[in-house]
Amino acid sequence: MSGSIPFYQKQHRHYDRGYRSKEVGSAVSQYQSSSSYATHSRASASRSASRGLSASYSGLEESRLSPIPKRAKPTHLAMDKENQIIGYVVPIFRGSQEYASGLSDTEEARMKESAGYMARRNLFTSGLEMERTEQTSRKVSMRQSAEHISLSKRIYENEEYHKCMNEDSLMHAPEFVIKPRSHTVWEKQCVRLHCTVSGWPDPRVIWYKNNVTIDPMARPGKYKLQSSYNVHSLQIDRCDFDDTAQYRVSAMNSRGELSTFASVVVKRFKGEVDETLPMPRHGIVSEYGITFETHIVDGFGVSFGREGETMSLGAMVIISPNLARYQPEVQWYRDDVLLQPSKWCQMHWSGDKATLTLTHLNKEDEGLYTLRITTKTKYETYSAYVFVRDADAEVEGAPGAPLDVTCQDANKDYVIVTWKQPAVDGGNSILGYFVDRCEVGTTHWSQCNDTPIKFARFPVTGLVEGRSYTFRVRAVNKSGMSRPSRTSEVVAAMDPADRARMRGTSAPWTGQIIVTEEEPAEGVVPGRPKELEVAEATKNYVVLSWKPPGERGHEGIMYYVEKCVSGTDSWQRVNTEIPVKSPRYALFDLAEGKAYRFRVRCCNSAGVGEPSEATEATTVGDKLDIPSAPGRVVPTRNTATSVVVSWEASRNAKELVGYYIEASIVGSKTFEPCNNKPVKTTRFICHGLVTGESYVFRVKALNAAGLSECSQESEAIEVKAAIASPTPPYGISILECVRDSMVLAWKQPTFIGGADITGYFVDYREVINGVPGKWHEANVKAVSDRAYRVSDLKENRKYQFQVRAANMAGVGIPSLPSETFICEEWTIAVPGPPHDLQVTEVRANTLVLLFKPPVYQGRDPVNGFYIDIKEADAEEEAWRGVNEKAISTNYMKIKILKEGETYVFRVRAQNKAGVGKASEPTEPVLAETKPGTTEIVVDIDDDGVISMNFACSNLTPDSKFVWSKNYKEITDETRITVATSGEKSKAIFNMPAEDDIGIYSCAVTHTNGESSSYTLSAEELRKLLEISHDHKFPIIPLKTELAVELQEKGRVRFWLQAEKISANGKIQYVFNDNTLSQGEKYKMNFNKDTGVIEMIMESLLQEDEGTFTFQLQDGKATNQSSLVLIGEVFKQLQKESEFMCKEWHRKQGPHFVEYLSYEVTPECCVFLKCKVGNIKKETVALWYKDGREVKGDGNLTFTEGVLNLEIAQISKKDAGVYEIVMKDDRGKDTSTLNLTEQGFRDLMNEMFSHIAKSSTALKIQSTEEGIRLYSFVSYYNEALQVTWHHKDSAIAFTDRIKSGVVGEQLWLQITEPTEKDKGKYAIEFHDGKGGLKRTVELAGQAFDDAYAEFQRLKAAAIAERNRARVAGGLPDVVTIQELKALNLTCNISGDPVPEVVWLKNEREIVSDDHYIMKFESGKYASFTITTVNTTDSGKYSILVKNKYGTESADFTISVFSPDSKK
């Protein structure tokens, strides 16, 4: 068994179990769980435990010495019925005899501990059994056991106390129990260095590489440091040549320092090893029979998010072979901390893609995220940084939210909340922080502090024991409050010992007995608290901590805290009302700068104990200082959008939390944070920068006390990719072969490293019987061409070649070895293949192919070339020729492309013997015109200089413009001069001639193929020379030819404007071939700034008819312009000049700017108005109508140069001629408005138009006579003409159909409507123009409803006219003397004749001798009482009725006797 080493031990040289990795530990535990030996061991352990401690040990020994039978090696591949691999079987772990028991160190230790526990338990069990045999009570037994335990604990504490008092005897310097061993590994493998260190106090271990401290954060994912139980390890992932070094591990404590060394050598498979042979396999494939290869593709890049958003990170994972049932271990890390699924992050594995979803981004989520895919043989990692910006502040100018809120030192009623300050303060200093708490199970947040605290740590008191809480923090500045931070983890207010018991399984032996039920023990006053100290002191609070007393009885205790000012002996109890339960207490409201002492008393139901020893005097104030500003900041280029920033750490910084980095574009003076989560290292990569911009950086340090001052700003750095060595060349081919040399060609690397390639190095090696030999250098000095002749070879030998490219950053890695070539002389007649094919000037339908002629010419010189083309994804048979006739040039413009298609090209050379071998094909080229593509533009300047201009907006700092003629770079500036400035370059022809005819091209290096060409033909050259001649011998360009215009006072201005004329220009003014000069008649002016040339004449006379000419001369440039003024043109201009002169004189006094006019308002008021100018207080305005002055009546206004005359209700009498006269001592002006005949009609028509527009829609109304149609207008004028239409025909009015006006209502009455009256009705308003119509449809339901309403109203009117009525004649009250006769008469109407009934006191009266009632002619009713007596007094009524209605009239009769009246 000793000959086989388990697979997990082959990764390093340490074979004991203490050096197993976590992955190995998990694998071993799987093997042990399936092993029958582990079952046997556990059974032995259980049997030994029942027999006591010694028996358990013997059981272990027996198990360890048990023999292990040998087994046949099983197959580890799972097969289906068709022998197809469907998975693998994990074999049972089989190690050396040392591990035959199947027990891990942890299990053995647990068994020993259990055995010890059983032994100790038996000791106490025996005592208890004796107690029971003596029949003692349970109460006595429990009390004795508790006293026994208490005594044992006091003895233990006393021993520990004396050990601490003599601590020096225990302390010793570090010592390496196991030193790290040196390793030699293959490239891309993983290596781990281990060591075991002892020492007291625990040593601090630091790893060094070549005496430089190893910082895992500097290269995330490269190094991993682990420390566990004095075992320390350094893991180096994916080793490369740079990892070959001497590694030192140093252990240091207060007693001394010790170091030890180990070397790591990284080897690559090269040299004598045949690279066609299989590479050494990673992992232990002999155990499984299969090796897993893992590749992470389509990974996530540097990501930016904002608080509150959701972000997903994902990567495709390819594992080969692909076994359906195999699942790799997928792990996600943030800053090398393993992430677990939670409400903040969710992991998903779909079988080929790993996804991490951050459900609600917070700044705590910022950091370096690493995806780790682990298989049974190896693992792969992929990392990228995630940045989280602050969410938009709820209040403008408010700071960002704090982060990393954690709870520490939680106790029964007390917890310390810590957090980290935000990077963004909103532009104003943060005044402090508020801490909020929320009890679990509720949604109510309560504020813990009344005033903001600046310290990033706060003790929260007043918690309820047994309840759980979460906390959050808010920052505040003078602008407002920040958003709350992410809530902390849930923390329970309970004793730490209780929390420890709840967190895990109980230990085998705790040394405590908890009394759950019994009568309470007799009360004991607790003793003094121990080890009282000031745990923390700030200017806002002081935190005390202590340990409970030893003598405290069996019940819980609480504490009172007392304070006194230093120098006095006046103690004051702080918590007078409620004692605290926790051995921690925070005191607030202490005077800053004062010194205090503190002490604590214990209390329980038995009383209050003695106070503890008082603390030393403590001055209230911040003990933790804000860190000093970081040192020098150095930025370094990284990528096109990132910069590496490093800085010197803050000196003497205590409890440093980390650093914030800020960046600012040069000149902006605005700094933005690069990270929103503090970093502890002194190096950080700032992403998200703008390529080409220059930035400065500064750094701030922070601890709990606050943020430091900013460091000094770094030097400005331009953001662009750092220079790297180029990638390997590829496509090595043979161009020529002779007996002792071969000419190689290759293709340029796909990535040149950000700098021009300075040359290439070629290596060769001989291949004998398929085994490659050593590599030899073919050239010591770099070659610039991509072709090279390798000499000193041996004929008929086989060789392989490799090529390396070099730039200013260094020499890149070599290419893959070429095919094996035989060195034998070529004797074929046709030429060899062309080489160095390049594609340029790619457009949607064209491109230019460049190539070099073959090195091997064949028997005859090369006389032409053929170009072949095919689609990139087409078969070899798809090659087709571009040109039917051979071309003689080394370039060709191909014009047969289809936009969006991808092509490859090759070239064949020919001589007299025929066409030779084709060249290597180009890389695939997409036919498209890229956005921003520009072309060469030919320009001729004012001096006649011809130039070709090319601009490129995608320049990089290293880009250069390369001009070529016929695709050969122009190096001789005899005929062409090149000038470049910024993003533009021009090629200037020195002396254009026929020798300059050709194809000119310009290419820009370090871009994505920016290039263009221009063909200068003989015809094009001729045109350019003509334009150049015009520029050399120019004329003065004119913006305008000579023109004339009239100015104020009738002046005549002749003028023109030259487009370009210098200050030395000269002007000559000519009239009819006579030169004019400056004088009273002619005023000349030449504005040299604007190029305006003018000549002004006061007036035009008859002798001024003729031709005016301006002649210009500016150096050698000349021009002239003429204007002919004769005949009608001259007369019209002269007439206008005279009119303007008169107008000018008129305007010297009061005058009309706008002459008299009228305006009709929507309210149909007429205003006569005019606008006047040049008025003063003495100016008088007089209105006239038909020659008579209009008296002012309050409607005349004269304000702001406007005169108004209002005519409120215009009528025909207002027609007439209106005139207004303005006059004062300077003169007068008159304006007239004719409002007669047509003028008055136009005014009225305009008013009628306003009336028509104000009309409402036609509406239908039923009356007792018939149906009425009507419309309202805002104002009615009797002169308004309207026409009513029925079915588009004017209505002829009759007695049955009438129209009229009532107020502002215009109506049409249809009496007794019939079916013929149905249809469309309209009212037309006439305004002298198009008029306006309002229509309504009187048909269908509208007619039926109106007709029914008419019938109802008609019937109601008839009933009203014919119903019975009492017309009058009856008094209200009749007073009459007794014995008199009374006769009352009234008129009655109604058709048919009504019935008449007389009532007395609501009872009908019957006619008799006393009451005589008559009704004559159907109209007259009389009521007579022949002899009135007192019984006739009462209320009387007459009631008349017919079929249309009933009506009554009441009257009262009062009878008196003569005696009573007296």
JSON list of C-alpha atoms in Angstrom, two decimals, residues 304-310 360-365 387-393 399-403 422 483-486 676:
[
{"chain": "A", "resi": 304, "resn": "PHE", "atom": "CA", "xyz": [-20.84, 49.48, -13.47]},
{"chain": "A", "resi": 305, "resn": "GLY", "atom": "CA", "xyz": [-24.12, 49.67, -11.58]},
{"chain": "A", "resi": 306, "resn": "ARG", "atom": "CA", "xyz": [-26.06, 52.01, -9.38]},
{"chain": "A", "resi": 307, "resn": "GLU", "atom": "CA", "xyz": [-27.57, 51.39, -5.98]},
{"chain": "A", "resi": 308, "resn": "GLY", "atom": "CA", "xyz": [-31.00, 49.81, -6.20]},
{"chain": "A", "resi": 309, "resn": "GLU", "atom": "CA", "xyz": [-30.42, 48.26, -9.62]},
{"chain": "A", "resi": 310, "resn": "THR", "atom": "CA", "xyz": [-30.18, 44.55, -10.44]},
{"chain": "A", "resi": 360, "resn": "HIS", "atom": "CA", "xyz": [-30.44, 44.90, -5.17]},
{"chain": "A", "resi": 361, "resn": "LEU", "atom": "CA", "xyz": [-27.10, 46.59, -5.64]},
{"chain": "A", "resi": 362, "resn": "ASN", "atom": "CA", "xyz": [-25.51, 48.36, -2.71]},
{"chain": "A", "resi": 363, "resn": "LYS", "atom": "CA", "xyz": [-22.02, 49.69, -2.31]},
{"chain": "A", "resi": 364, "resn": "GLU", "atom": "CA", "xyz": [-21.24, 46.63, -0.19]},
{"chain": "A", "resi": 365, "resn": "ASP", "atom": "CA", "xyz": [-21.52, 44.66, -3.46]},
{"chain": "A", "resi": 387, "resn": "PHE", "atom": "CA", "xyz": [-18.32, 49.14, -9.37]},
{"chain": "A", "resi": 388, "resn": "VAL", "atom": "CA", "xyz": [-21.46, 50.41, -7.64]},
{"chain": "A", "resi": 389, "resn": "ARG", "atom": "CA", "xyz": [-22.25, 54.11, -7.76]},
{"chain": "A", "resi": 390, "resn": "ASP", "atom": "CA", "xyz": [-24.48, 55.95, -5.29]},
{"chain": "A", "resi": 391, "resn": "ALA", "atom": "CA", "xyz": [-28.15, 56.22, -6.12]},
{"chain": "A", "resi": 392, "resn": "ASP", "atom": "CA", "xyz": [-29.47, 59.69, -6.86]},
{"chain": "A", "resi": 393, "resn": "ALA", "atom": "CA", "xyz": [-29.85, 61.60, -3.61]},
{"chain": "A", "resi": 399, "resn": "PRO", "atom": "CA", "xyz": [-24.25, 62.75, 0.91]},
{"chain": "A", "resi": 400, "resn": "GLY", "atom": "CA", "xyz": [-24.11, 59.13, -0.19]},
{"chain": "A", "resi": 401, "resn": "ALA", "atom": "CA", "xyz": [-25.33, 56.35, 2.05]},
{"chain": "A", "resi": 402, "resn": "PRO", "atom": "CA", "xyz": [-22.93, 54.76, 4.58]},
{"chain": "A", "resi": 403, "resn": "LEU", "atom": "CA", "xyz": [-21.97, 51.13, 4.02]},
{"chain": "A", "resi": 422, "resn": "PRO", "atom": "CA", "xyz": [-19.34, 57.10, 2.11]},
{"chain": "A", "resi": 483, "resn": "ARG", "atom": "CA", "xyz": [-30.47, 57.47, 1.78]},
{"chain": "A", "resi": 484, "resn": "PRO", "atom": "CA", "xyz": [-30.28, 54.78, 4.49]},
{"chain": "A", "resi": 485, "resn": "SER", "atom": "CA", "xyz": [-27.55, 52.18, 4.27]},
{"chain": "A", "resi": 486, "resn": "ARG", "atom": "CA", "xyz": [-28.15, 48.51, 3.65]},
{"chain": "A", "resi": 676, "resn": "ASN", "atom": "CA", "xyz": [-17.40, 53.61, -3.45]}
]
